[in-house]
Coordinates of C-alpha atoms (C1' of nucleotides) in Angstrom, one line a residue:
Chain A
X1033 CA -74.2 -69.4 -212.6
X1034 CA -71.2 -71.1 -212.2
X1035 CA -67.3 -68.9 -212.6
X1036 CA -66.9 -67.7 -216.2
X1037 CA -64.0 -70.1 -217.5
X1038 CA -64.3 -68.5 -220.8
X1039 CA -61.8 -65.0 -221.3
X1040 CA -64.9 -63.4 -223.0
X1041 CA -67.6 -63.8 -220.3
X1042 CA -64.5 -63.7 -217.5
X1043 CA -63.9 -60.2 -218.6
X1044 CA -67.7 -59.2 -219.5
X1045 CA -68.6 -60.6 -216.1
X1046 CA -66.0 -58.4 -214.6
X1047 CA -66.5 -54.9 -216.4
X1048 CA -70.1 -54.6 -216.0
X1049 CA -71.4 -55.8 -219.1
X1050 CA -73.8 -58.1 -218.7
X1051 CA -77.1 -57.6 -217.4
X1052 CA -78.7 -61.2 -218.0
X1053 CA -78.2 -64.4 -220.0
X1054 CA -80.3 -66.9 -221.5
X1055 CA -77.7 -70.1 -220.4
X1056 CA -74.3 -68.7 -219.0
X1057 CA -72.3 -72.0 -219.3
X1058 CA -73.8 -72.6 -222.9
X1059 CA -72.2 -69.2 -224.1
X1060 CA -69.0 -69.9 -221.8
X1061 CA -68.3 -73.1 -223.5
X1062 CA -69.0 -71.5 -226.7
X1063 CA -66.8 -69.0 -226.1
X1064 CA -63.8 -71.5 -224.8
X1065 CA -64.5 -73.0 -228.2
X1066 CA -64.2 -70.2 -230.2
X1067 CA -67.1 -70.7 -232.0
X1068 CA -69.2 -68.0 -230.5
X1069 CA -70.3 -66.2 -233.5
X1070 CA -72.3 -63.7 -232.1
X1071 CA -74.4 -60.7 -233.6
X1072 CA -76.1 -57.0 -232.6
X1073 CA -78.4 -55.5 -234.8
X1074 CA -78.6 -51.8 -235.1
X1075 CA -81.5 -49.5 -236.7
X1076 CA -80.7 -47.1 -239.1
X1077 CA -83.3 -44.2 -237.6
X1078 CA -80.5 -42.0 -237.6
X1079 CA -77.3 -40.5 -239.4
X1080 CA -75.3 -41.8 -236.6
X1081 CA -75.1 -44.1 -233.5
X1082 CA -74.8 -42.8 -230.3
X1083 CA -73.4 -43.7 -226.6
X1084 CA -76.4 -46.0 -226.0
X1085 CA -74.9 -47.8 -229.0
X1086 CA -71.3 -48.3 -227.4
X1087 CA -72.3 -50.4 -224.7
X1088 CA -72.9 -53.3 -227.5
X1089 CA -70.4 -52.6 -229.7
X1090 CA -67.6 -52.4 -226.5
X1091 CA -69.0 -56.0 -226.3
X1092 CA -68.3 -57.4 -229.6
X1093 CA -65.1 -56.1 -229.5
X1094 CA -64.1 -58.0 -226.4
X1095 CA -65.7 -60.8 -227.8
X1096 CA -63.2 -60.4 -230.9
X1097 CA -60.3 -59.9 -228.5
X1098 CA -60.6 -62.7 -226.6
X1099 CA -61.3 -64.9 -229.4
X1100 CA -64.7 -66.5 -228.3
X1101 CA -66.0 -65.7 -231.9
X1102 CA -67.1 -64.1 -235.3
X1103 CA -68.5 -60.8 -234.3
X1104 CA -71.3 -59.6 -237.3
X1105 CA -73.2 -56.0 -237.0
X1106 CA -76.4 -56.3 -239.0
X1107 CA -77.8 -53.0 -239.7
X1108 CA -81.0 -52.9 -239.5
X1109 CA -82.0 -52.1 -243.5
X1110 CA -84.9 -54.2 -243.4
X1111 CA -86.3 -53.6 -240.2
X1112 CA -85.9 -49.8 -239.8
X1113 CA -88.7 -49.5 -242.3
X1114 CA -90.9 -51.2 -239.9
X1115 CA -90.1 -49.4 -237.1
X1116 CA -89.1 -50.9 -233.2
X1117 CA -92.2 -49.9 -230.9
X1118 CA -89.9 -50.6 -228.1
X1119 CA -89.7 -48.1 -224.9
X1120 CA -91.4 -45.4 -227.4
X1121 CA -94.6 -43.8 -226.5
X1122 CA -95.2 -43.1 -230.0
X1123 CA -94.7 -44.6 -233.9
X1124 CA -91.9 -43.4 -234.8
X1125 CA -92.5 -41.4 -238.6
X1126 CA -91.7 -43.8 -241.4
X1127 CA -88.5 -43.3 -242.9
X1128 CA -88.0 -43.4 -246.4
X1129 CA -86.1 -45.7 -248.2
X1130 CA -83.8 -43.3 -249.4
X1131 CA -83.4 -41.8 -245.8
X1132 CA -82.8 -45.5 -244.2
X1133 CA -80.2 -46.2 -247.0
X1134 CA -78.4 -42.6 -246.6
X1135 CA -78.3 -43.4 -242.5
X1136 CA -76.9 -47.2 -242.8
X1137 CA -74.4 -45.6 -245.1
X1138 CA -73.3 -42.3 -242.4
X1139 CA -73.7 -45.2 -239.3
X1140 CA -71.3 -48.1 -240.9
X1141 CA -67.6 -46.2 -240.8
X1142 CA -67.8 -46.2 -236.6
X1143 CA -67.5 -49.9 -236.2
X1144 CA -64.3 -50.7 -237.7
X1145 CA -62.8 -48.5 -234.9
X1146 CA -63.7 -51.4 -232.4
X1147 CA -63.7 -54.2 -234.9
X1148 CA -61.5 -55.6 -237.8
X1149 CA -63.0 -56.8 -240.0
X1150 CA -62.3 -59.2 -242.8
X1151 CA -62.5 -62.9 -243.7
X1152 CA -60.6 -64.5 -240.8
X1153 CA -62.6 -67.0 -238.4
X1154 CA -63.0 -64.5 -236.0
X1155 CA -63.0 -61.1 -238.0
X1156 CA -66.2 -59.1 -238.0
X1157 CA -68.7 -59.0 -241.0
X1158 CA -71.2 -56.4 -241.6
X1159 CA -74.8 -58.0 -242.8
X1160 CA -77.7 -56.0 -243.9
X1161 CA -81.0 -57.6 -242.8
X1162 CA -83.4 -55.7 -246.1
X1163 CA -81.3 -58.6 -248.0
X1164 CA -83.3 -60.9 -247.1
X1165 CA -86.3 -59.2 -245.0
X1166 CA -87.5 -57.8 -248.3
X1167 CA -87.5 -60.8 -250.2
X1168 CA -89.9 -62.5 -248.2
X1169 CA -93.5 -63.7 -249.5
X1170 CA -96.8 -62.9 -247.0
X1171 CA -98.1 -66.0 -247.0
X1172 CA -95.0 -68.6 -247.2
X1173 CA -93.7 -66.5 -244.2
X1174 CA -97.0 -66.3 -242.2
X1175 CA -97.0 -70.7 -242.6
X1176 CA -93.1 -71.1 -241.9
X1177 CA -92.8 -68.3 -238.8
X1178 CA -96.2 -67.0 -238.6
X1179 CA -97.8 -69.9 -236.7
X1180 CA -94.6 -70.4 -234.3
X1181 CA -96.0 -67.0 -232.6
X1182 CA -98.7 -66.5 -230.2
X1183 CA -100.8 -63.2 -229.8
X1184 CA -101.6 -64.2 -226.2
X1185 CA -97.7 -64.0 -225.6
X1186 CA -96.5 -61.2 -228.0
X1187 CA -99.0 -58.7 -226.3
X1188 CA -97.1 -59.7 -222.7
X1189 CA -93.9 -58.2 -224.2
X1190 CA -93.1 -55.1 -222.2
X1191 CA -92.6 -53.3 -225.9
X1192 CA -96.6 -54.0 -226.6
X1193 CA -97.6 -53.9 -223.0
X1194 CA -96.6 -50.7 -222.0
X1195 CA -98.2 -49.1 -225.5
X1196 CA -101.4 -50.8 -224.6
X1197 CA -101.0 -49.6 -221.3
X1198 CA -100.1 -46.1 -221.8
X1199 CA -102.7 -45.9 -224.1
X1200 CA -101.1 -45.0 -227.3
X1201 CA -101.3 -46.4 -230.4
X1202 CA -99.3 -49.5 -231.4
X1203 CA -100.0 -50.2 -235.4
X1204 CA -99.7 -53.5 -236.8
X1205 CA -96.9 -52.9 -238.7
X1206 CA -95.0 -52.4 -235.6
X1207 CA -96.2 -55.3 -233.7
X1208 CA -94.7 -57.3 -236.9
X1209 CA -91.0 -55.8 -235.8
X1210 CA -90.2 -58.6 -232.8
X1211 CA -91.5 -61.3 -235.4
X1212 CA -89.0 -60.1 -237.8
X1213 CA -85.9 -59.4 -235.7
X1214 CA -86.7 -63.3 -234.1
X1215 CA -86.4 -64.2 -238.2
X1216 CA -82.6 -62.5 -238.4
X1217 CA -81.5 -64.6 -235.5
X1218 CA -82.5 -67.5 -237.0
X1219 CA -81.3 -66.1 -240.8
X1220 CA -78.0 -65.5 -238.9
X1221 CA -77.9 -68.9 -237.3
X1222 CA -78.3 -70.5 -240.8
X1223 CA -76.4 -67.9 -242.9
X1224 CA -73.5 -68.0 -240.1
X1225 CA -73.6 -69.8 -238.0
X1226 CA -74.6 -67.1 -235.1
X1227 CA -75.5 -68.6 -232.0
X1228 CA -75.5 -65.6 -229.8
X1229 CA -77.5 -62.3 -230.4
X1230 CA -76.5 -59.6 -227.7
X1231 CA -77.9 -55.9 -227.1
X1232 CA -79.9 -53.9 -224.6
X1233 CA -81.8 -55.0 -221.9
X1234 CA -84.7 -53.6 -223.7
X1235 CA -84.1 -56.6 -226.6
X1236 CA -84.4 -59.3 -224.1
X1237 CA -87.9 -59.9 -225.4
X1238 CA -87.3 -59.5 -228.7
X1239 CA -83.7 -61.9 -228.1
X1240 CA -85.6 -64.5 -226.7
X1241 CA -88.3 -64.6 -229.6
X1242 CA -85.5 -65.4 -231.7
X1243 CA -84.4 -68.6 -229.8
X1244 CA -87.9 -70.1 -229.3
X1245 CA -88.1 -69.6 -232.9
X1246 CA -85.1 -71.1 -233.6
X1247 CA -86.3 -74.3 -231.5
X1248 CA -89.1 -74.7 -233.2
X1249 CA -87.8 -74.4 -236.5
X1250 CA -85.0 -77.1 -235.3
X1251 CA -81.8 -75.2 -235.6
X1252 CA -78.6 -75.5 -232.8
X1253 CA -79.3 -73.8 -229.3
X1254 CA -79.5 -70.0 -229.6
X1255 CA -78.6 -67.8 -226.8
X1256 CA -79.3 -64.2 -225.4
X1257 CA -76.9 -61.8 -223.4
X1258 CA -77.9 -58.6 -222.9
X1259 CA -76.5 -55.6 -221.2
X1260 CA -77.9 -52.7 -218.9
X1261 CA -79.6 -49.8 -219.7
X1262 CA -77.3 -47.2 -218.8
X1263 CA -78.2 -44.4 -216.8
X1264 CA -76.1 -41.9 -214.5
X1265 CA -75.7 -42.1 -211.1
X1266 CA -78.1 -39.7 -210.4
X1267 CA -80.7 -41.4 -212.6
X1268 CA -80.8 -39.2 -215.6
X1269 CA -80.9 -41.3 -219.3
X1270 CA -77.3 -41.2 -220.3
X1271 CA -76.2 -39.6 -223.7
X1272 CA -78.1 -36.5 -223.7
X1273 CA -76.5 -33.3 -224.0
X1274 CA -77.5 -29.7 -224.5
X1275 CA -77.3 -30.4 -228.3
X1276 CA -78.9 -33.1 -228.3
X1277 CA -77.0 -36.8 -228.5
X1278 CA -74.1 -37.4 -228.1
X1279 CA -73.0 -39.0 -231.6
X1280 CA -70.3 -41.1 -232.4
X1281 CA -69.8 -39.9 -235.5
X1282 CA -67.1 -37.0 -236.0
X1283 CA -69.2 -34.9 -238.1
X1284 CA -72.2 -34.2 -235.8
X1285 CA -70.2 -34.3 -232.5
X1286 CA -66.7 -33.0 -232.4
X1287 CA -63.7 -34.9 -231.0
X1288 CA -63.5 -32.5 -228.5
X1289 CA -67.0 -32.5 -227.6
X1290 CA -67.3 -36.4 -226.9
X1291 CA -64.1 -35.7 -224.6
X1292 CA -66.0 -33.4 -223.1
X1293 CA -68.8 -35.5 -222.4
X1294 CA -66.9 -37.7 -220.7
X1295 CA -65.2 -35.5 -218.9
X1296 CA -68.3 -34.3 -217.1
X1297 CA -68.9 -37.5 -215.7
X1298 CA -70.5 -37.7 -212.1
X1299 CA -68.1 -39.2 -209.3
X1300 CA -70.4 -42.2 -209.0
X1301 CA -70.1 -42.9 -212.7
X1302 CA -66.5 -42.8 -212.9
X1303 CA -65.1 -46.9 -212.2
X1304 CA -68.2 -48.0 -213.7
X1305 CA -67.7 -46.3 -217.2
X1306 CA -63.7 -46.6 -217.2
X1307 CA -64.6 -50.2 -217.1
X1308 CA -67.3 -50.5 -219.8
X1309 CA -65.8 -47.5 -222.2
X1310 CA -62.3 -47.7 -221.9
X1311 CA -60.2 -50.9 -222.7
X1312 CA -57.8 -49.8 -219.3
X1313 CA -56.6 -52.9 -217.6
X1314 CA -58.7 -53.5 -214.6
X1315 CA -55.7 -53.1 -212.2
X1316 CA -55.5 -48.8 -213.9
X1317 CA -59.0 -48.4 -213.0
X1318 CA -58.8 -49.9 -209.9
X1319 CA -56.1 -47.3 -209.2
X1320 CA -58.1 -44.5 -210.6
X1321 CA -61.1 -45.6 -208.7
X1322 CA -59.4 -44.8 -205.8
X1323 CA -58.8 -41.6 -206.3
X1324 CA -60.9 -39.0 -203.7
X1325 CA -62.0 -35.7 -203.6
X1326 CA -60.7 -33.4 -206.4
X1327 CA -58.3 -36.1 -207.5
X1328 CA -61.4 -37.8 -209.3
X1329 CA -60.7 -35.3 -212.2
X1330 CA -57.7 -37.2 -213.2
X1331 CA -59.5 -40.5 -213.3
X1332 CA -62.7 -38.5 -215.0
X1333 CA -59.4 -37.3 -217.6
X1334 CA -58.3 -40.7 -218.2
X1335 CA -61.8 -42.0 -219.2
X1336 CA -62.3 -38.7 -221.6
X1337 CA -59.4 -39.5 -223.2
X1338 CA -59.1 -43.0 -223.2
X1339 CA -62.6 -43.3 -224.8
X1340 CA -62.2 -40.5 -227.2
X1341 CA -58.9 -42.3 -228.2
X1342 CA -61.2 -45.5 -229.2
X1343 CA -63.5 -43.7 -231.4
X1344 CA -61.6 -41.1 -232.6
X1345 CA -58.1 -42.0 -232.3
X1346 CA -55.4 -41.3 -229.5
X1347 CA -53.8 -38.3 -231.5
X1348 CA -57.4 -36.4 -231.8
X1349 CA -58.6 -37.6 -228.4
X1350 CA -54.3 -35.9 -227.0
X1351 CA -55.7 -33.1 -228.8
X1352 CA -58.6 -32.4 -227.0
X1353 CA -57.4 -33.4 -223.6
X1354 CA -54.5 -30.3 -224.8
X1355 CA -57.2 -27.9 -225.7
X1356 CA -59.6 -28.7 -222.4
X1357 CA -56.4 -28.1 -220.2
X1358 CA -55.6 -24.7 -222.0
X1359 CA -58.8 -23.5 -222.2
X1360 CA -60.2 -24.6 -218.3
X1361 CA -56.7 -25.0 -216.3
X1362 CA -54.8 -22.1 -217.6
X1363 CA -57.7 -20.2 -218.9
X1364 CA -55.8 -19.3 -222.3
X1365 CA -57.1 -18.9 -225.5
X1366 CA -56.7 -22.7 -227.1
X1367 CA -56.3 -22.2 -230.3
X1368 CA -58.1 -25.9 -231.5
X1369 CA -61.1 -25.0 -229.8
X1370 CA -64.1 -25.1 -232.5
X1371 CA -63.8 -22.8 -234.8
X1372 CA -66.6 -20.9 -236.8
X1373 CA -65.7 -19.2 -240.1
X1374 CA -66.6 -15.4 -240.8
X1375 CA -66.3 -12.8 -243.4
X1376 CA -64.1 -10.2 -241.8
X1377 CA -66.8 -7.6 -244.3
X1378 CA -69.7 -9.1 -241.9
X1379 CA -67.3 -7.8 -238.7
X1380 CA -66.4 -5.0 -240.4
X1381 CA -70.8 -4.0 -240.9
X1382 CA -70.8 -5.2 -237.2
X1383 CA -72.2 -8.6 -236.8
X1384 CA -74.5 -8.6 -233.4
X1385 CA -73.9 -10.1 -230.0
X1386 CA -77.1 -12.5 -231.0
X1387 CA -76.5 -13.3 -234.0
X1388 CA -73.1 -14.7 -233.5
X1389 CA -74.1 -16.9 -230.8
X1390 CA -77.4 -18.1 -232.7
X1391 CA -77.9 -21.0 -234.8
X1392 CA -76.3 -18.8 -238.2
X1393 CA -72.4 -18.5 -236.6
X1394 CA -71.7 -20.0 -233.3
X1395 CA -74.7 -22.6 -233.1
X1396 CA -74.1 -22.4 -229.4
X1397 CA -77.5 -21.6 -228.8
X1398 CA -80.5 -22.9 -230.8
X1399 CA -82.3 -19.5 -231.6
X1400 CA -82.2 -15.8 -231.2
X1401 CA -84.9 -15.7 -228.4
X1402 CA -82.9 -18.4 -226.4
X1403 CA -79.6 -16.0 -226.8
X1404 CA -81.5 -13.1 -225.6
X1405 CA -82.8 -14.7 -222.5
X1406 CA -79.3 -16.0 -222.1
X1407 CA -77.6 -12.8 -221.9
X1408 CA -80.4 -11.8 -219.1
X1409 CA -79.2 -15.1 -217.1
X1410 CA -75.2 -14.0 -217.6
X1411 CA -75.1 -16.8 -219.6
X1412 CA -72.8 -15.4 -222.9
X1413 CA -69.6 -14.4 -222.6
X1414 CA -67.3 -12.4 -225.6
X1415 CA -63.6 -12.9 -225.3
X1416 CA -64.5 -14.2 -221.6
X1417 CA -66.2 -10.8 -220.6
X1418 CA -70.0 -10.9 -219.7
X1419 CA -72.5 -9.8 -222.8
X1420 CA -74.3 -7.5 -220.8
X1421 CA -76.6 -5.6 -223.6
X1422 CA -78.6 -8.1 -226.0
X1423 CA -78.2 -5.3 -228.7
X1424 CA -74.1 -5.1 -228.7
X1425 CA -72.2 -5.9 -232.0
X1426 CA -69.4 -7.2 -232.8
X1427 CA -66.2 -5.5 -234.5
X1428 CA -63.1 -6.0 -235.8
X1429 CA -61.9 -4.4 -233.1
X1430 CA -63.1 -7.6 -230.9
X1431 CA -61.0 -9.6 -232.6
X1432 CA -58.2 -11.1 -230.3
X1433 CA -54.2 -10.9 -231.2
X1434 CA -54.6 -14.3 -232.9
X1435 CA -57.6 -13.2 -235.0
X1436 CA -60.5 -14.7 -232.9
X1437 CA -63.3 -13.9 -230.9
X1438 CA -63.8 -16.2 -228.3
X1439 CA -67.9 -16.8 -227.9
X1440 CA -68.5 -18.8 -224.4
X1441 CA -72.0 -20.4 -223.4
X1442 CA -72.1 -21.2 -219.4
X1443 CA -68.7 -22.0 -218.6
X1444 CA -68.1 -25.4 -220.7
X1445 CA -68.7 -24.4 -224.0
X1446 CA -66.8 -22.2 -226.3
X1447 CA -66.7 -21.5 -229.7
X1448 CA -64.3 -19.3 -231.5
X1449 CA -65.1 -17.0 -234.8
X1450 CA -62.4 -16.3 -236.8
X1451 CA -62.4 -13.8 -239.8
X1452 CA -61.0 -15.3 -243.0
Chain B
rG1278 C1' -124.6 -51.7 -231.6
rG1279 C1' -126.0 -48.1 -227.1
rG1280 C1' -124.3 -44.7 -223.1
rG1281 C1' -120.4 -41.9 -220.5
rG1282 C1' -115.4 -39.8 -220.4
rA1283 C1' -110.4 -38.3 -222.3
rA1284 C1' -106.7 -35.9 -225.8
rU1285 C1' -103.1 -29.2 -223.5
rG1286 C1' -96.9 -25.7 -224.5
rU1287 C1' -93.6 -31.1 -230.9
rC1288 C1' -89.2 -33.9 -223.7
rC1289 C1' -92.8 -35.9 -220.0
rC1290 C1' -96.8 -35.4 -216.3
rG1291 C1' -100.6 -32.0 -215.7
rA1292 C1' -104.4 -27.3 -214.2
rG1293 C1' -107.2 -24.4 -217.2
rC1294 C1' -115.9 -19.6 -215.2
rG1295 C1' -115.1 -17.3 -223.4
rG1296 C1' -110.0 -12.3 -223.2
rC1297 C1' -104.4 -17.2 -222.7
rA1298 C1' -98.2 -17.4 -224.8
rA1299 C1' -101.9 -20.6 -221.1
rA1300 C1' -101.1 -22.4 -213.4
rG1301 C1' -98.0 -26.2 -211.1
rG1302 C1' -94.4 -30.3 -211.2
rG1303 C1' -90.4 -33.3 -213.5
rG1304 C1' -86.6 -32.9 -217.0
rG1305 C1' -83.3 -29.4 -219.5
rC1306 C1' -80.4 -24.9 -219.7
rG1307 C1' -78.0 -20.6 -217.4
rG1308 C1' -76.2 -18.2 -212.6
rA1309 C1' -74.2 -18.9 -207.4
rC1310 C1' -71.4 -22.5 -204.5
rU1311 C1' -67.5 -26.3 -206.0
rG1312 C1' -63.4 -29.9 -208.4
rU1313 C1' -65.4 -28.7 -215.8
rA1314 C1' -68.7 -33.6 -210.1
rA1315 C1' -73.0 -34.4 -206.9
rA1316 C1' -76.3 -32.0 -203.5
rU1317 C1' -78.4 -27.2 -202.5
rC1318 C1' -80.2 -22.2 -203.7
rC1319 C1' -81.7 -18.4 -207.7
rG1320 C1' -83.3 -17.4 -212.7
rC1321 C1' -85.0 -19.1 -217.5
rU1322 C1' -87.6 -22.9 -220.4
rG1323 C1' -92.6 -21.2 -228.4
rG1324 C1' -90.5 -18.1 -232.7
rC1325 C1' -89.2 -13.3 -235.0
rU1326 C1' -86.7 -8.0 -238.8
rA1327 C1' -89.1 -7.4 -230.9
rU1328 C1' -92.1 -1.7 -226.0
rG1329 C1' -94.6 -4.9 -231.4
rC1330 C1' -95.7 -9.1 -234.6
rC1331 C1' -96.5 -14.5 -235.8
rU1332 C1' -97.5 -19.7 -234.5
rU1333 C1' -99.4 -23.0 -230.5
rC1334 C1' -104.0 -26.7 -226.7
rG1335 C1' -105.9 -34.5 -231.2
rU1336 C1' -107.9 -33.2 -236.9
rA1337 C1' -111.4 -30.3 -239.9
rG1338 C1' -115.2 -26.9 -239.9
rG1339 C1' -118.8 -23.5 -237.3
rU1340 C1' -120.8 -19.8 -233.4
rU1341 C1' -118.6 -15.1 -231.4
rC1342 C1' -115.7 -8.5 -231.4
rG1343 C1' -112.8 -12.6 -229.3
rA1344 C1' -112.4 -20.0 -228.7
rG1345 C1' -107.8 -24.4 -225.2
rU1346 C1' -112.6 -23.2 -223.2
rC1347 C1' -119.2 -23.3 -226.7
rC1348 C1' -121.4 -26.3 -231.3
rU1349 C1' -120.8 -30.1 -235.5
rA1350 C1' -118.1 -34.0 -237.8
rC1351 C1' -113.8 -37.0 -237.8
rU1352 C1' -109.4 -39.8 -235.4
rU1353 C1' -107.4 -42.4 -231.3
rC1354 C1' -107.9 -44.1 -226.3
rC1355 C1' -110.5 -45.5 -221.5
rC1356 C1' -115.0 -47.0 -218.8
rC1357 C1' -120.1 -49.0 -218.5
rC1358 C1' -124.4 -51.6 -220.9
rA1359 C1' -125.5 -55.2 -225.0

RNA sequence: GGGGGAAUGUCCCGAGCGGCAAAGGGGGCGGACUGUAAAUCCGCUGGCUAUGCCUUCGUAGGUUCGAGUCCUACUUCCCCCA
């Protein structure tokens, strides 16, 4: 692999991004030429995307940056209702219709924060693969892509081995998913002209179906980047959380929680992400990564805030950089922490310690039992004094001078209740 | 087609003579220590209208005062013979 001359794979190369290639000097040249029309496909299985998601998207937004090419998202409308057996143990449940149509809708707003999109030779489009996955006919597609796939080969695929392997259950259905993603690559190619089809490292199989479909079926050289899993430094699945993932959309993770996130980053981790999840100039993160000792939490503020400024926009992602320093540096009462509505009537009945923290008010904890075993650990604080009896009640009389209670799980989360 | 084995706490791996909310790990969460880090140590890790009640051991039935444990059928997987 020769020097990227290419702007796109020159900074890709040099931020982290790429795990491994299918032909490096065929995407650099691509790339010098501008004509690098490159896609990701993302599954609608949920309401939103998540972290593991960014990785890819960061990459087509360099790739729009630096001009190589047409970036195109294609959600995965189609092939969501077959279901990707990949790294899962188990079949996923079949979604509905409905429920894959109500995702792509909830999943589309987050890319336009990395990518413009529009008609221009290098502005993004946004394809829907059920366009033309559902429109196919059994038998014309079994004779045109069927016979271009061997069984012998498929079931070497890690994504079929490892079912096989571990003994689960891998239904036909599913085994159809690699066959149909290797069709949208090929679709792409002769709908777009897309020559490049990027993602995780877990899609290198299903990436390279796509090209030796493509050569069989005669169409241009295809090509296959893909990036690295991404784990922590300590080894632990990034993009897990004590609620659960962390989401990019606004809705079902705060501003203030994705800082927060980020914030928490290990030591290790900190160069690494600035580089793949901020757009920092490598000569800043350089800087930052040079940091020691305690001084890290600067750098580990700069990547908080510079990422939450890409998805959510500098003035939310100042906000919550304002509001973490208030609530963990000065220890006062931030007033934009996030807030939980409540009757002042339900104070003024009393409204107990459980309760408020449980999944009705607070939602800092995911059920009563857990909020009783919590106050047992020291683990809930009212107004940052210890809950000490798991049958205590809030009152009016709790509220603070600014009309809050402040409700604290461990010592990084907070929630405040105010009566309206 | 015949024979033998397996499925356990809705994160994973895994023990479980008929009295079991079920050993032990990993992971996760909380506490201590720190720097809102890592490592380490301690605690917790089904739900609820909570000294009690309800739901859990592949699925559906049965035996029993009582079933994860015994029986029958079914599902999926592994091994051996053909």
């Amino acid at each position: 692999m020769n020097a990227p001359r290419s702007e796109f794979l020159k900074v890709l190369t040099e931020r982290g991004y790429i795990h491994q290639t299918s032909d490096f000097d065929g995407i650099d040249t691509a790339a010098l030429e501008g004509r690098l029309t490159t896609y990701v496909g993302y599954d609608c299985t949920g309401p939103s995307l998540h972290v593991g998601h960014l990785l890819s998207i960061m990459m087509l937004h360099w790739l729009q940056k630096t001009g190589a090419g047409k970036p195109i998202t294609l959600m995965g409308g189609g092939t969501t209702r077959v279901g990707d057996p990949s790294g899962k143990d188990e079949s996923r449940k079949l979604l509905t219709v409905e429920q894959i149509e109500d995702n792509k809708t909830s999943i589309k707003g987050v890319f336009s924060r990395f990518i413009a999109f529009g008609e221009g030779k290098t502005d993004a489009v946004m394809v829907d693969n059920a366009e033309w996955l559902t429109k196919l006919n059994y038998i014309e597609f079994l004779r045109d892509v069927g016979r271009h796939f061997s069984v012998n080969r498929m079931l070497s695929f890690d994504s079929v081995k490892l079912r096989l392997e571990r003994e689960h259950e891998l239904s036909f259905l599913e085994f159809n998913y690699m066959i149909l993603q290797a069709y949208d690559f090929v679709e792409l190619h002769k709908r777009y002209g897309t020559i490049l089809q990027m993602g995780g490292s877990d899609q290198w199989g299903n990436i390279v179906n796509g090209i030796d479909l493509g050569r069989r079926q005669g169409t241009a050289q295809l090509y296959a980047l893909t990036c690295p899993l991404l784990t922590t430094a300590s080894g632990a699945k990034m993009g897990k959380t004590a609620s659960g993932a962390v989401w990019l959309n606004a809705d079902m993770l705060s501003p203030y929680d994705y800082w927060q996130f980020w914030r928490n980053t290990e030591d290790a981790d900190v160069v690494r992400f600035l580089k793949l999840f901020t757009t920092l100039p490598l000569d800043e993160v350089d800087r930052l990564g040079a940091l020691q000792g305690a001084e890290i939490n600067e750098a580990k503020k700069a990547l908080a805030t510079e990422a939450t400024a890409l998805l959510h926009g500098r003035e939310a992602a100042e906000l919550a950089a304002e509001t973490a320093r208030k609530t963990f540096e000065q220890g006062a009462l931030a007033e934009t922490l996030p807030t939980v509505e409540i009757a002042s009537g339900q104070l003024e009945e009393g409204l107990g310690v459980l309760a408020a923290f449980g999944p009705d008010y607070a939602k800092l904890v995911p059920s009563m039992s857990e909020a009783r075993r919590q106050v047992k650990s020291g683990g809930l604080k009212v107004n940052d004094q210890t809950v000490t009896d798991d049958r205590g009640v809030l009152k009016l009389s709790d509220l603070t001078a600014e009309g809050v209670i402040k409700l604290s799980f461990g010592k990084k989360k907070h929630v405040l209740l105010r009566a309206v």
